[in-house]
PDB file of C-alpha atoms and ligand atoms in Angstrom:
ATOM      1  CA  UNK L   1     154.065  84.191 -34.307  1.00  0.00           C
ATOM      2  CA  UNK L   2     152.247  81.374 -35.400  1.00  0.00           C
ATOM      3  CA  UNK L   3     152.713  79.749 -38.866  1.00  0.00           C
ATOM      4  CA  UNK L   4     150.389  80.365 -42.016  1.00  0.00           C
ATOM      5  CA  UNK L   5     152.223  80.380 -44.225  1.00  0.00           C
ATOM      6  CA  UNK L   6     151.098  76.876 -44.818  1.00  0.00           C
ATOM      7  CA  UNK L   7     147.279  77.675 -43.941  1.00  0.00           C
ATOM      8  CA  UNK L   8     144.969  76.490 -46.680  1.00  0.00           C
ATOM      9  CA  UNK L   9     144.664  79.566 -49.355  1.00  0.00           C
ATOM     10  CA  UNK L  10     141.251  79.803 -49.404  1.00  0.00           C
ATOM     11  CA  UNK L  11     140.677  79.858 -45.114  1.00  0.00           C
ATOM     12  CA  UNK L  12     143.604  82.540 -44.967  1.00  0.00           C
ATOM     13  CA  UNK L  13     141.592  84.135 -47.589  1.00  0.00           C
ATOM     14  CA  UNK L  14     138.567  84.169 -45.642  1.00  0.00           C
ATOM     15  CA  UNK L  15     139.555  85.033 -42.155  1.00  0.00           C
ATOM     16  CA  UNK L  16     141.708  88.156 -44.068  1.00  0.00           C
ATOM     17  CA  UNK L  17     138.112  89.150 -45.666  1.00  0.00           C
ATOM     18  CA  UNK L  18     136.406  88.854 -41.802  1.00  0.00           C
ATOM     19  CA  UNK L  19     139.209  90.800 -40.046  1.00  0.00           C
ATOM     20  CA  UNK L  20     138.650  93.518 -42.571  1.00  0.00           C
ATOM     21  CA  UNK L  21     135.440  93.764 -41.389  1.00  0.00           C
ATOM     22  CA  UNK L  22     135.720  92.815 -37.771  1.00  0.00           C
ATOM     23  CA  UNK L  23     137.772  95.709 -37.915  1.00  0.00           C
ATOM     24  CA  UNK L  24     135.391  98.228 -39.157  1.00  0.00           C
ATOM     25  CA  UNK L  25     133.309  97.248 -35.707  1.00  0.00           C
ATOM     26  CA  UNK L  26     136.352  97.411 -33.852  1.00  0.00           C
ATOM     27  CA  UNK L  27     137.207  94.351 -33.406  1.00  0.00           C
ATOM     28  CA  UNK L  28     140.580  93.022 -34.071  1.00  0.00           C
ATOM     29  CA  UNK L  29     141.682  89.493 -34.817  1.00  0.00           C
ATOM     30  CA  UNK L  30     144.471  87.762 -33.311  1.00  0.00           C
ATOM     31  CA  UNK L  31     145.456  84.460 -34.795  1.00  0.00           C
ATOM     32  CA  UNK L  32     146.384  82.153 -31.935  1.00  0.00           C
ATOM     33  CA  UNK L  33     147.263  79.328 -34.011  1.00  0.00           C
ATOM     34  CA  UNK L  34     147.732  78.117 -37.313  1.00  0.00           C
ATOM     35  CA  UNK L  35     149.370  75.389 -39.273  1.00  0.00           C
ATOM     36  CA  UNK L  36     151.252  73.015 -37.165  1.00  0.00           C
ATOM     37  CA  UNK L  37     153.291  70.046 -37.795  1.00  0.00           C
ATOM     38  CA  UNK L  38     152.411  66.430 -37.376  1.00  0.00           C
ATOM     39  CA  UNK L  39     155.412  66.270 -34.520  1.00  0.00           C
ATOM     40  CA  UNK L  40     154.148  70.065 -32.665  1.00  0.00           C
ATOM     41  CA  UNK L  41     150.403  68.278 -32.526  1.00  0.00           C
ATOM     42  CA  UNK L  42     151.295  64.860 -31.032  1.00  0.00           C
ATOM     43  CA  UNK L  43     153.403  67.286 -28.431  1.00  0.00           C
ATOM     44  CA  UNK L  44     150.394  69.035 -27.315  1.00  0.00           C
ATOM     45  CA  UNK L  45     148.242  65.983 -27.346  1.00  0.00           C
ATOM     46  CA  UNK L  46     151.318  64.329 -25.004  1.00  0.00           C
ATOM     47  CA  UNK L  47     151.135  67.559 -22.622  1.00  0.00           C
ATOM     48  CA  UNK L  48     147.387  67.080 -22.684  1.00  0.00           C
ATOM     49  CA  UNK L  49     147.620  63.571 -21.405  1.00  0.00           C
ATOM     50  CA  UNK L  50     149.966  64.615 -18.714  1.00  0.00           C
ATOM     51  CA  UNK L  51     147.063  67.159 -18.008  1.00  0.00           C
ATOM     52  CA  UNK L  52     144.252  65.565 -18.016  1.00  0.00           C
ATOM     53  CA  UNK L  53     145.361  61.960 -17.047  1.00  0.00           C
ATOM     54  CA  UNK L  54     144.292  60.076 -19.692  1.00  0.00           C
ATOM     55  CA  UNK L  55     144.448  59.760 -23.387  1.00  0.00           C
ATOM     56  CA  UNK L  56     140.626  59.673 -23.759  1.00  0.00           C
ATOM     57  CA  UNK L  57     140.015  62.655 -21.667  1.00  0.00           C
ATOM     58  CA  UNK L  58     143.138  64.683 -23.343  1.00  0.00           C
ATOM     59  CA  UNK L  59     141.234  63.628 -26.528  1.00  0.00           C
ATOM     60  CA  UNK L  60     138.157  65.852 -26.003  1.00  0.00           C
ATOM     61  CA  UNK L  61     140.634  69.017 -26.596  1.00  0.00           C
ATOM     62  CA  UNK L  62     143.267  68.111 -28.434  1.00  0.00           C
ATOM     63  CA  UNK L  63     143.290  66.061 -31.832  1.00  0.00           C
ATOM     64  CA  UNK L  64     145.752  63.623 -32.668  1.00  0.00           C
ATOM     65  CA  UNK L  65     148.112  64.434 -35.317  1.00  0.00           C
ATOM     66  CA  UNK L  66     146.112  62.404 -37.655  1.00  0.00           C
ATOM     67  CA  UNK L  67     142.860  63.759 -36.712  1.00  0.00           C
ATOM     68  CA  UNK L  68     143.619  67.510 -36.365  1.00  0.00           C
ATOM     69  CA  UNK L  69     142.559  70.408 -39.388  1.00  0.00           C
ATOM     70  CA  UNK L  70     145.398  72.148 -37.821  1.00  0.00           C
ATOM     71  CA  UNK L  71     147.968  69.382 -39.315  1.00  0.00           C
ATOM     72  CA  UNK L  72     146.471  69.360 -42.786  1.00  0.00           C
ATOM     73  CA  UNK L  73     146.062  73.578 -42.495  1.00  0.00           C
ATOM     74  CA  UNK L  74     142.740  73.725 -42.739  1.00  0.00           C
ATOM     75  CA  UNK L  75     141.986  74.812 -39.174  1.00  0.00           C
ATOM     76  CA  UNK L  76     142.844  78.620 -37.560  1.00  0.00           C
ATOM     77  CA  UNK L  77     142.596  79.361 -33.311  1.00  0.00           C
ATOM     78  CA  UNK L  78     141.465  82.971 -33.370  1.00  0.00           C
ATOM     79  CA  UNK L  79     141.294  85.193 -30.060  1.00  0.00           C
ATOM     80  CA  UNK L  80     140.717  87.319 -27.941  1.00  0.00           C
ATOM     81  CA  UNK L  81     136.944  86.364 -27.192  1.00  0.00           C
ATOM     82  CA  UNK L  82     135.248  89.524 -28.353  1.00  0.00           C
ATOM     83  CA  UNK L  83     136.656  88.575 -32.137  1.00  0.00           C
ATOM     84  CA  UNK L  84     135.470  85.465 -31.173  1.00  0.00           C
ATOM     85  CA  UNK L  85     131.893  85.842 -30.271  1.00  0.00           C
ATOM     86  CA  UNK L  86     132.122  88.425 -33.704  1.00  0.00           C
ATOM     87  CA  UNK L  87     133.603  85.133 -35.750  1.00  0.00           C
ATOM     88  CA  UNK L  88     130.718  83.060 -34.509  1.00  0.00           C
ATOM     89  CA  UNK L  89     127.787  85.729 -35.146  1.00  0.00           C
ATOM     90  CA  UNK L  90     129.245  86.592 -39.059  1.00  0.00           C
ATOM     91  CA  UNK L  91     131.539  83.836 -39.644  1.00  0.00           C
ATOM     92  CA  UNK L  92     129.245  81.891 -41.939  1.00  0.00           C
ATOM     93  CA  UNK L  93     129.294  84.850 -44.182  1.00  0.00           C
ATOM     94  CA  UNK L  94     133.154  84.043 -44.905  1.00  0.00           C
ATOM     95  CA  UNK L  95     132.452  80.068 -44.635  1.00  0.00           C
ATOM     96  CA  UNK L  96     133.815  79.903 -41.217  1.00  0.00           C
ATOM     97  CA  UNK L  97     132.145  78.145 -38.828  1.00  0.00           C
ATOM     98  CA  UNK L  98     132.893  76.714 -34.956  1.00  0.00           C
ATOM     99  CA  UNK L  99     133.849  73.561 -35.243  1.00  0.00           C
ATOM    100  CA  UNK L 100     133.661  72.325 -31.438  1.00  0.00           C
ATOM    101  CA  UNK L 101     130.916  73.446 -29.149  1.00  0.00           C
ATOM    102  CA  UNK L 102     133.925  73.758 -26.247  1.00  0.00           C
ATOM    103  CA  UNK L 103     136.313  75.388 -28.267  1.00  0.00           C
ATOM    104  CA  UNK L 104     135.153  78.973 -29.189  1.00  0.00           C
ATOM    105  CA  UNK L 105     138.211  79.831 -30.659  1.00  0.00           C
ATOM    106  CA  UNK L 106     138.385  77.590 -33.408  1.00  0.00           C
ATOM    107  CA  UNK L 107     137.439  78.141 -36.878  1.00  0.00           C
ATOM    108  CA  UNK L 108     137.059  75.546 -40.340  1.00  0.00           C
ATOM    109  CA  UNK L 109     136.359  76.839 -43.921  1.00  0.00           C
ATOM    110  CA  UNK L 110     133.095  74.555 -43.352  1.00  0.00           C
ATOM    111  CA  UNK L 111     130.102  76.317 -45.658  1.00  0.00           C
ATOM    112  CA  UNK L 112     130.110  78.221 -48.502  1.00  0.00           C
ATOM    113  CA  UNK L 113     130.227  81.926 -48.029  1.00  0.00           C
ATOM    114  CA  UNK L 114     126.917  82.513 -46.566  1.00  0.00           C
ATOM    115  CA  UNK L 115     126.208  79.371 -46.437  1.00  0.00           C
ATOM    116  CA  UNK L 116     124.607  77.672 -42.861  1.00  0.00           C
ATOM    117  CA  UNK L 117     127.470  76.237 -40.947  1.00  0.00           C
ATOM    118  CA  UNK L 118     127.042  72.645 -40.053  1.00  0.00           C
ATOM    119  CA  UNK L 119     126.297  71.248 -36.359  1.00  0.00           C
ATOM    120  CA  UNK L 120     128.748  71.499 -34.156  1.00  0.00           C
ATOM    121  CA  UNK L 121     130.653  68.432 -32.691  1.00  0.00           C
ATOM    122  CA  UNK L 122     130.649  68.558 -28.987  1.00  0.00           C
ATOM    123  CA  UNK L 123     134.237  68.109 -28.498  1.00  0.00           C
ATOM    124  CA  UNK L 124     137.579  67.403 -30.679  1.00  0.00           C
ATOM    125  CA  UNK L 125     137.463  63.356 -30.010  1.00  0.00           C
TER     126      UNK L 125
HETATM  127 ZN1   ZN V 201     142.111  74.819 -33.123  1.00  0.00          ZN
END
Protein backbone atom coordinates (compact mmCIF):
# COMPACT_ATOMS: atom_id res chain seq x y z
CA UNK A 1 0.00 0.00 0.00
CA UNK A 2 1.59 3.06 -0.76
CA UNK A 3 1.53 6.12 1.58
CA UNK A 4 -0.89 9.24 1.22
CA UNK A 5 -1.53 9.92 3.93
CA UNK A 6 1.02 12.62 3.55
CA UNK A 7 -0.05 13.46 -0.21
CA UNK A 8 -0.73 17.15 -0.64
CA UNK A 9 -4.67 17.73 0.28
CA UNK A 10 -5.59 19.32 -2.60
CA UNK A 11 -3.82 16.48 -5.35
CA UNK A 12 -5.49 13.63 -3.14
CA UNK A 13 -8.47 15.73 -3.58
CA UNK A 14 -8.24 15.79 -7.17
CA UNK A 15 -7.22 12.37 -8.23
CA UNK A 16 -10.36 11.17 -5.63
CA UNK A 17 -12.67 13.60 -7.91
CA UNK A 18 -11.02 11.79 -11.37
CA UNK A 19 -11.35 8.20 -10.06
CA UNK A 20 -14.97 8.97 -9.41
CA UNK A 21 -15.30 9.56 -12.77
CA UNK A 22 -12.79 7.28 -14.36
CA UNK A 23 -14.96 4.96 -12.76
CA UNK A 24 -18.19 5.80 -14.31
CA UNK A 25 -16.21 4.81 -17.82
CA UNK A 26 -14.90 1.90 -16.22
CA UNK A 27 -11.86 2.65 -15.51
CA UNK A 28 -10.32 2.13 -12.20
CA UNK A 29 -7.36 3.85 -10.62
CA UNK A 30 -4.61 2.24 -8.92
CA UNK A 31 -2.21 4.44 -7.06
CA UNK A 32 1.28 3.05 -7.61
CA UNK A 33 2.98 5.50 -5.56
CA UNK A 34 2.64 8.24 -3.34
CA UNK A 35 4.46 10.19 -0.72
CA UNK A 36 7.86 8.90 -0.06
CA UNK A 37 10.57 9.81 2.22
CA UNK A 38 13.72 11.70 1.52
CA UNK A 39 15.76 8.25 2.57
CA UNK A 40 13.04 5.68 0.25
CA UNK A 41 13.89 8.28 -2.87
CA UNK A 42 17.72 8.44 -2.65
CA UNK A 43 17.21 4.34 -2.40
CA UNK A 44 15.58 4.16 -5.67
CA UNK A 45 17.78 6.73 -7.25
CA UNK A 46 20.90 4.34 -5.76
CA UNK A 47 19.12 1.13 -7.40
CA UNK A 48 18.75 3.24 -10.51
CA UNK A 49 22.42 3.92 -10.73
CA UNK A 50 23.20 0.32 -10.23
CA UNK A 51 20.72 -0.01 -13.25
CA UNK A 52 21.53 2.15 -15.51
CA UNK A 53 25.32 2.67 -14.81
CA UNK A 54 25.55 6.02 -14.19
CA UNK A 55 24.20 8.77 -12.09
CA UNK A 56 23.33 10.95 -15.13
CA UNK A 57 21.55 8.29 -16.97
CA UNK A 58 19.67 6.97 -13.59
CA UNK A 59 18.77 10.72 -13.45
CA UNK A 60 16.44 10.77 -16.50
CA UNK A 61 13.93 8.43 -14.32
CA UNK A 62 14.42 8.91 -11.05
CA UNK A 63 14.68 12.35 -9.10
CA UNK A 64 16.93 12.94 -6.39
CA UNK A 65 15.51 13.30 -3.06
CA UNK A 66 15.81 16.96 -3.37
CA UNK A 67 14.40 17.21 -6.73
CA UNK A 68 11.45 14.76 -6.54
CA UNK A 69 7.35 16.04 -6.06
CA UNK A 70 7.12 12.67 -4.61
CA UNK A 71 9.38 13.84 -1.44
CA UNK A 72 7.53 17.09 -0.89
CA UNK A 73 3.91 15.02 -1.70
CA UNK A 74 3.00 16.75 -4.39
CA UNK A 75 3.50 14.02 -6.99
CA UNK A 76 1.09 10.57 -7.39
CA UNK A 77 2.31 7.26 -9.89
CA UNK A 78 -1.08 6.10 -11.08
CA UNK A 79 -1.56 2.71 -13.13
CA UNK A 80 -2.57 0.42 -14.89
CA UNK A 81 -2.17 2.20 -18.41
CA UNK A 82 -5.79 2.32 -19.47
CA UNK A 83 -6.38 4.83 -16.22
CA UNK A 84 -3.48 6.23 -17.50
CA UNK A 85 -4.13 7.15 -21.03
CA UNK A 86 -7.88 8.25 -19.23
CA UNK A 87 -5.64 10.61 -16.65
CA UNK A 88 -3.86 12.14 -19.60
CA UNK A 89 -7.07 12.74 -21.94
CA UNK A 90 -9.28 14.42 -18.71
CA UNK A 91 -6.68 15.07 -16.26
CA UNK A 92 -6.49 18.80 -16.85
CA UNK A 93 -10.06 18.95 -15.85
CA UNK A 94 -8.90 17.97 -12.14
CA UNK A 95 -5.47 20.06 -12.58
CA UNK A 96 -3.51 17.01 -13.21
CA UNK A 97 -1.24 16.96 -15.75
CA UNK A 98 1.90 14.50 -17.05
CA UNK A 99 4.70 15.78 -15.86
CA UNK A 100 7.45 13.73 -17.93
CA UNK A 101 6.95 12.88 -21.54
CA UNK A 102 8.60 9.15 -20.54
CA UNK A 103 6.76 8.64 -17.57
CA UNK A 104 2.99 8.13 -18.33
CA UNK A 105 2.20 7.27 -15.03
CA UNK A 106 2.95 10.26 -13.27
CA UNK A 107 0.72 12.96 -12.29
CA UNK A 108 1.34 16.91 -10.60
CA UNK A 109 -1.54 19.21 -9.41
CA UNK A 110 0.03 21.52 -12.31
CA UNK A 111 -3.14 23.79 -13.76
CA UNK A 112 -6.08 24.91 -12.40
CA UNK A 113 -9.06 22.70 -12.82
CA UNK A 114 -9.59 22.98 -16.44
CA UNK A 115 -6.94 24.77 -16.88
CA UNK A 116 -4.18 23.80 -19.99
CA UNK A 117 -1.49 21.72 -18.46
CA UNK A 118 1.95 23.04 -19.03
CA UNK A 119 4.67 21.42 -21.50
CA UNK A 120 5.95 18.50 -20.60
CA UNK A 121 9.66 18.01 -19.53
CA UNK A 122 11.22 15.28 -21.49
CA UNK A 123 12.56 13.38 -18.67
CA UNK A 124 12.87 13.67 -14.64
CA UNK A 125 16.67 15.22 -14.79
ZN1 LIG B 1 6.25 9.58 -10.06
Amino acid sequence: MPAITLLDDELLAAVRAAAADAADDGIEFRITSGWRSAEYQQRLLDDAVLEYGSLEEARRFVSTPEGSNHVTGRAIDIGPTDADSWLSQHGADYGLCQTYSNEMWHFELSTEPGGECPAMLPDAS
